[in-house]
GROMACS .gro file of C-alpha atoms in nm:
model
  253
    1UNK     CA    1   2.668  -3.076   0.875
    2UNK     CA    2   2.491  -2.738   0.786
    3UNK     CA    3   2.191  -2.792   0.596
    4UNK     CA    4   2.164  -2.584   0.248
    5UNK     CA    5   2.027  -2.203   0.275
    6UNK     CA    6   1.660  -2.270   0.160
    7UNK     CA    7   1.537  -2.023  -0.075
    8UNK     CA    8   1.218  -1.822  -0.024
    9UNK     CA    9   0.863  -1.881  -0.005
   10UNK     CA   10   0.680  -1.544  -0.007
   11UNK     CA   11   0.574  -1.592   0.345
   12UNK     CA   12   0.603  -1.250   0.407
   13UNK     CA   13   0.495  -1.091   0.094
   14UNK     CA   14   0.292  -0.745   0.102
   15UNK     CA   15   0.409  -0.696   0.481
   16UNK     CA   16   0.619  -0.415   0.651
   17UNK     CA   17   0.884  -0.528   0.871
   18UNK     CA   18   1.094  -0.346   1.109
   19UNK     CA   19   1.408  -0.471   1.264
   20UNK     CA   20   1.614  -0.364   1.547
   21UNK     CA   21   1.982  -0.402   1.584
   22UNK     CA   22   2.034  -0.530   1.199
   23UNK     CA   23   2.372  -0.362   1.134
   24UNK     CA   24   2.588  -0.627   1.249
   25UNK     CA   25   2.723  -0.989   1.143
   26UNK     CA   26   2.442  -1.174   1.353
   27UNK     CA   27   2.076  -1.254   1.398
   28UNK     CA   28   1.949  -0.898   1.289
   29UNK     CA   29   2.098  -0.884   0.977
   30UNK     CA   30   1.985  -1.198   0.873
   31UNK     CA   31   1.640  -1.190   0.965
   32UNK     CA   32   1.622  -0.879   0.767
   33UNK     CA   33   1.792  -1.039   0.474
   34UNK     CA   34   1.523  -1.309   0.499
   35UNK     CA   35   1.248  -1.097   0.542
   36UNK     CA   36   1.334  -0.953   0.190
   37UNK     CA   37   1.394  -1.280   0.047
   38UNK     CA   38   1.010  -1.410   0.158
   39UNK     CA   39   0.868  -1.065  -0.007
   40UNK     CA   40   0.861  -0.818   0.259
   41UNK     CA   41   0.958  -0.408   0.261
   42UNK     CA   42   1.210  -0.404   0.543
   43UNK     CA   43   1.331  -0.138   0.775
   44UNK     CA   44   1.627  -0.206   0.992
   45UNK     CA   45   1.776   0.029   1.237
   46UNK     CA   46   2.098   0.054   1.479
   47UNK     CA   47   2.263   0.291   1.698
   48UNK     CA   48   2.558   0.261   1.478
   49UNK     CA   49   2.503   0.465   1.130
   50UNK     CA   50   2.803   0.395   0.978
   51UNK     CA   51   2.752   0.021   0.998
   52UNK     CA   52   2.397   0.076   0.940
   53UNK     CA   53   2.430   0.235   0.635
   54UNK     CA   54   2.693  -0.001   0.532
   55UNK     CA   55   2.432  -0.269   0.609
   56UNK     CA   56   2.193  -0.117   0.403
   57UNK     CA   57   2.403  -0.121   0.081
   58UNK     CA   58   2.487  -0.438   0.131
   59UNK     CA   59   2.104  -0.566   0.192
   60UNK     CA   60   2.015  -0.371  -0.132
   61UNK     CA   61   1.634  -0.277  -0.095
   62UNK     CA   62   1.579  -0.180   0.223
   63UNK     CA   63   1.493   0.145   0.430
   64UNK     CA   64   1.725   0.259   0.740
   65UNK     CA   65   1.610   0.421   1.037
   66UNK     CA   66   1.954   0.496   1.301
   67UNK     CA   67   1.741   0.408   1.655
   68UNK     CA   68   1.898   0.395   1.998
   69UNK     CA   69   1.601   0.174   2.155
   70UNK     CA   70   1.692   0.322   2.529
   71UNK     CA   71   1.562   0.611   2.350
   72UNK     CA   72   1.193   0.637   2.364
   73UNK     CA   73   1.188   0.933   2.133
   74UNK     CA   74   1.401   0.729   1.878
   75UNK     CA   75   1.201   0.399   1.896
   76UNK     CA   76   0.887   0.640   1.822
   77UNK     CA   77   1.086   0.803   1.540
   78UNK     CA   78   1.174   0.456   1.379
   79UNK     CA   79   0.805   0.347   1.434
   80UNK     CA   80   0.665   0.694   1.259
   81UNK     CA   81   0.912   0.678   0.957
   82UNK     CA   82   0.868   0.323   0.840
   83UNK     CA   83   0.503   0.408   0.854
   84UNK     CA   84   0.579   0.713   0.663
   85UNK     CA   85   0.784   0.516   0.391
   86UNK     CA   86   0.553   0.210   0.368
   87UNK     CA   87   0.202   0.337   0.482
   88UNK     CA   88   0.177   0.049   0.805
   89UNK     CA   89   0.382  -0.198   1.021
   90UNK     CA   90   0.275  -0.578   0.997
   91UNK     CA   91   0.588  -0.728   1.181
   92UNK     CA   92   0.798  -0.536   1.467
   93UNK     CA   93   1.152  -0.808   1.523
   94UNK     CA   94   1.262  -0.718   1.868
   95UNK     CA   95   1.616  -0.783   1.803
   96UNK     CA   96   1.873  -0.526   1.976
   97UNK     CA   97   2.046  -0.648   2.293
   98UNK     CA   98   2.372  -0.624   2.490
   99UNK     CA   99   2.539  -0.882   2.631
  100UNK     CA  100   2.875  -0.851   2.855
  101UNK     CA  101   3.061  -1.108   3.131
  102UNK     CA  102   3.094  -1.033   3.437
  103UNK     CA  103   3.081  -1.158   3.832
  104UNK     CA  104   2.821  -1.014   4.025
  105UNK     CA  105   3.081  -0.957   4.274
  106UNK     CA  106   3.249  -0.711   4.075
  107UNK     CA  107   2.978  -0.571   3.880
  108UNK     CA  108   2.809  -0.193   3.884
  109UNK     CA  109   2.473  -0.084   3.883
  110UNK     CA  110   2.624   0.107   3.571
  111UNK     CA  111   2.687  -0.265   3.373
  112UNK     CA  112   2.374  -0.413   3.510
  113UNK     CA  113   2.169  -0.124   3.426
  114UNK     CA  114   2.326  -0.078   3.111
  115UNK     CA  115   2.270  -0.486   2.991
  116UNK     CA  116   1.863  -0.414   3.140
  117UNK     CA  117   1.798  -0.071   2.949
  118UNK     CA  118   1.902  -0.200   2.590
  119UNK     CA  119   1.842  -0.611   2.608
  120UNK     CA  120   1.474  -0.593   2.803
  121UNK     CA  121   1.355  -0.237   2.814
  122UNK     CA  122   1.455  -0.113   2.475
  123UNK     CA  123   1.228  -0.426   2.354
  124UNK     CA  124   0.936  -0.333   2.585
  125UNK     CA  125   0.964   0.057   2.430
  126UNK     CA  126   0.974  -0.095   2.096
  127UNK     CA  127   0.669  -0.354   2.186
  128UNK     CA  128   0.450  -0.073   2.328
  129UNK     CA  129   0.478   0.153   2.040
  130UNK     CA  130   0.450  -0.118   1.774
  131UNK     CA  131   0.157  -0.219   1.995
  132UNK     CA  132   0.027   0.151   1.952
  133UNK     CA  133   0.059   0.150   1.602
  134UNK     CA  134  -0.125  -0.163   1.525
  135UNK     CA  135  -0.402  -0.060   1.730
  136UNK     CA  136  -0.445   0.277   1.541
  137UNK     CA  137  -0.416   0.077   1.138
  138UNK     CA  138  -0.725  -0.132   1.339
  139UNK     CA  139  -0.573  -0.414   1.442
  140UNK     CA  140  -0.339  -0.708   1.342
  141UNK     CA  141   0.061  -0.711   1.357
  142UNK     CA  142   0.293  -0.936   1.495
  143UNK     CA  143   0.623  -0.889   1.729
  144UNK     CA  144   0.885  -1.089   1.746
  145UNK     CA  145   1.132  -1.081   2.017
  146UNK     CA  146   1.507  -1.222   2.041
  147UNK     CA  147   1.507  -1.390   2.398
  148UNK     CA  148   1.794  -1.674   2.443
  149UNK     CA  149   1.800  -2.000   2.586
  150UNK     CA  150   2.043  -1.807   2.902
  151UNK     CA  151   1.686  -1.656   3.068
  152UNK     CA  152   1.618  -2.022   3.111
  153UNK     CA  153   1.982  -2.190   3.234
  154UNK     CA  154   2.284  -2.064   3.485
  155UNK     CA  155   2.598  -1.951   3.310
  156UNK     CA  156   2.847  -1.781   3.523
  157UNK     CA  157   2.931  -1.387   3.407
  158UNK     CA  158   2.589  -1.365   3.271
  159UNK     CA  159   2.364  -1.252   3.577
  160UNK     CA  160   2.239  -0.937   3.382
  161UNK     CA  161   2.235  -1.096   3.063
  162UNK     CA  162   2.006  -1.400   3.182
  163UNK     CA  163   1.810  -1.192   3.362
  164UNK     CA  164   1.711  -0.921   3.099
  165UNK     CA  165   1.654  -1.230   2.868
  166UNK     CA  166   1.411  -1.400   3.110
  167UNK     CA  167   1.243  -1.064   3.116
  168UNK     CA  168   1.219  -1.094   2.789
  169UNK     CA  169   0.999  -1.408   2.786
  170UNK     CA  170   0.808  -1.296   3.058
  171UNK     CA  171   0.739  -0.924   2.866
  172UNK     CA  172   0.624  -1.193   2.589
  173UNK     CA  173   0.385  -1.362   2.800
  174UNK     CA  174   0.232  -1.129   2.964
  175UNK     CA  175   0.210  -0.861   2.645
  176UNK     CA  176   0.068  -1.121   2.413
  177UNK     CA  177  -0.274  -1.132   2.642
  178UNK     CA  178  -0.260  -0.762   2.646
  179UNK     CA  179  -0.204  -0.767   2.257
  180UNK     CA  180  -0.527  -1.048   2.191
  181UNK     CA  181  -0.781  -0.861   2.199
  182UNK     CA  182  -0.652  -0.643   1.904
  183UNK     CA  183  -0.567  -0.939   1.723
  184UNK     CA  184  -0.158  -0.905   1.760
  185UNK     CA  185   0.066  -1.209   1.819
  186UNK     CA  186   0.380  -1.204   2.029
  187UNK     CA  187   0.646  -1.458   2.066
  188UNK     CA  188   0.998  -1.494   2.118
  189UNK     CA  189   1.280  -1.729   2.022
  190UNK     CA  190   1.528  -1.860   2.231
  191UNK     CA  191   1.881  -1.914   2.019
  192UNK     CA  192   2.188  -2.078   2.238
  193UNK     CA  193   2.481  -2.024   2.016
  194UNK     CA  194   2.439  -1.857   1.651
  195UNK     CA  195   2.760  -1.795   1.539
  196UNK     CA  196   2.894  -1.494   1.363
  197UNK     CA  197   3.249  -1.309   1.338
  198UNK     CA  198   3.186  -1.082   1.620
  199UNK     CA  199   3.061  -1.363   1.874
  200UNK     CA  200   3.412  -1.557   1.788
  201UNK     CA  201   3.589  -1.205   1.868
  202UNK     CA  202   3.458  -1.126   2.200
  203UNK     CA  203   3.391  -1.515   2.317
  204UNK     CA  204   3.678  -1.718   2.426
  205UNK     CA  205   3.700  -2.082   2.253
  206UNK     CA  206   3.694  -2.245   2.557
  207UNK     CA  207   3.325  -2.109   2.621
  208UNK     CA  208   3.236  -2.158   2.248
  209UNK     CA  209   3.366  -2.512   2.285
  210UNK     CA  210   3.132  -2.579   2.584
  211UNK     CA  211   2.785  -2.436   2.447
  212UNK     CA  212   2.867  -2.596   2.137
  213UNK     CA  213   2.913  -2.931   2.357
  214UNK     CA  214   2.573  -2.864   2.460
  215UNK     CA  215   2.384  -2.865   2.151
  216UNK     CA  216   2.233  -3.202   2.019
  217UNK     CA  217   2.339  -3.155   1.685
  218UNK     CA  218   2.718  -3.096   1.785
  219UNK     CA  219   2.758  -2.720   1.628
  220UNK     CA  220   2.663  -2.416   1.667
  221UNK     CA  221   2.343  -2.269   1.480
  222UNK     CA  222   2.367  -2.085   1.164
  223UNK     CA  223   2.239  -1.680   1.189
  224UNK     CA  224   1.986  -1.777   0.938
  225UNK     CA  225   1.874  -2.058   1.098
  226UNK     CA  226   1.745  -1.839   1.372
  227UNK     CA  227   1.604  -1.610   1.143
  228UNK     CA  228   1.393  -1.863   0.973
  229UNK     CA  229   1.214  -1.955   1.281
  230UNK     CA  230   1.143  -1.583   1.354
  231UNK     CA  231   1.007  -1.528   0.985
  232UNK     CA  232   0.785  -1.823   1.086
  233UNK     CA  233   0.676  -1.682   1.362
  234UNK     CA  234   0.594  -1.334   1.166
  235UNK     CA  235   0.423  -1.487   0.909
  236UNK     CA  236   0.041  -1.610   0.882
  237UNK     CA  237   0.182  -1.931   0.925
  238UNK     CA  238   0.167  -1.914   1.315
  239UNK     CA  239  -0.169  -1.723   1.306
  240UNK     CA  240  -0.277  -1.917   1.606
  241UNK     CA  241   0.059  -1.882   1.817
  242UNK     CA  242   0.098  -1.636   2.066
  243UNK     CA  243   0.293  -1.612   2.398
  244UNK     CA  244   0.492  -1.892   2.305
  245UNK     CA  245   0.888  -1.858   2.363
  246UNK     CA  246   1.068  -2.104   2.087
  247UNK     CA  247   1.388  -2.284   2.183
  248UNK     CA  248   1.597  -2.225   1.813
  249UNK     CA  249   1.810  -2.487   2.041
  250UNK     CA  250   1.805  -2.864   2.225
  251UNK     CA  251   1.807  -2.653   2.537
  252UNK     CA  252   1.475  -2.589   2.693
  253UNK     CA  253   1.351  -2.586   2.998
   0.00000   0.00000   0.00000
């Protein structure tokens, strides 16, 4: 059973929140639609501008930024015009990632390289300049990064994938110490299986019907279930958490 979409508690009110890769069906868009719902001015940005704007209509008050995060010029450009719009960042969501299957047998340094550059680079770029940015308003912020449960367990096809994702908890780690001392928090979550119309697409039901298998609660999770726990971890709420990596799953190491 799903529980009931909880309404909003202002946990985010007054703060500006930007979030990558929030054109699509998935986790993005709905941590941006919660971020609006607990009070905050959003920004989310994609590499695809028609979906993004499309995205944006649908969201209703938000800004867009189009940002290609293996682009360092881009991710600076998204960073300088939400500050432009809104005056400061509060919360960077490390969301954009690329995913793929494929034997390590047959794949390229092309595919690997490709999976690395958007899933665990593109969120350092993004990390260091919203790390930049909260150092120059004084201090403060948080990031929030997408990991998944994969950079901890074996799946066959997924050799980039898991590894860009464990990079991804590591890059959370070890930035949050480098963060401390200018009072920023960074943590990750780890989803297994969130399901939304383009994951059913591209995933075969056998595969769905094995992660889902997995799960103590016998489903997969809801989009906005994962966003909750990333609001959560943006808001003052977790004021004392930092470096942590949260399984949005039973699966944990």
């Amino acid at each position: 059973m799903i529980p009931t979409y909880p309404p909003g508690h202002d946990l985010l009110r007054g703060k500006v929140v930007v979030v990558t890769a929030a054109a699509g069906t998935g986790i993005g868009s709905a941590v941006a639609k919660r971020c609006l719902e607990e009070g905050a001015q959003v920004v989310i940005s994609d590499w695809h501008e028609r979906r993004l704007k499309e995205k944006a209509a649908e969201l209703g008050d938000v800004h867009a930024i189009p940002c290609d995060v293996t682009q360092e010029d881009q991710v600076q450009a998204l960073l300088d015009g939400a500050v432009e719009q809104f005056g400061r960042l509060d919360v960077m969501v490390n969301n954009a990632g690329l995913g793929g299957t494929k034997s390590v047998i047959d794949m390229t340094d092309e595919e690997w390289s490709r999976v690395l550059d958007i899933t665990l680079n593109g969120t350092f770029r993004c990390t260091r300049a919203a790390l930049k940015q909260f150092v120059a308003q004084g201090g403060g912020g948080a990031i929030v990064n997408n990991a998944s449960v994969i950079g901890w367990r074996a799946q066959a096809g997924q050799a980039h994938y898991a590894a860009a994702k464990a990079g991804v908890m590591a890059l959370t780690r070890c930035s949050a110490l480098d963060a401390a001392e200018h009072g920023v928090r960074i943590n990750a979550v780890a989803p297994s299986l969130a399901m939304h119309p383009f994951l059913a697409k591209v995933t075969s039901d056998e595969l769905l019907d094995d992660l889902t298998k997995r799960e103590a609660f016998g489903r997969a999770a809801e989009p906005w279930e994962v966003a909750n726990v990333m609001v959560f971890l943006a808001s003052d709420y977790a004021s004392y958490l930092t470096g942590e990596v949260v399984s949005v799953s039973s699966q944990h190491p």
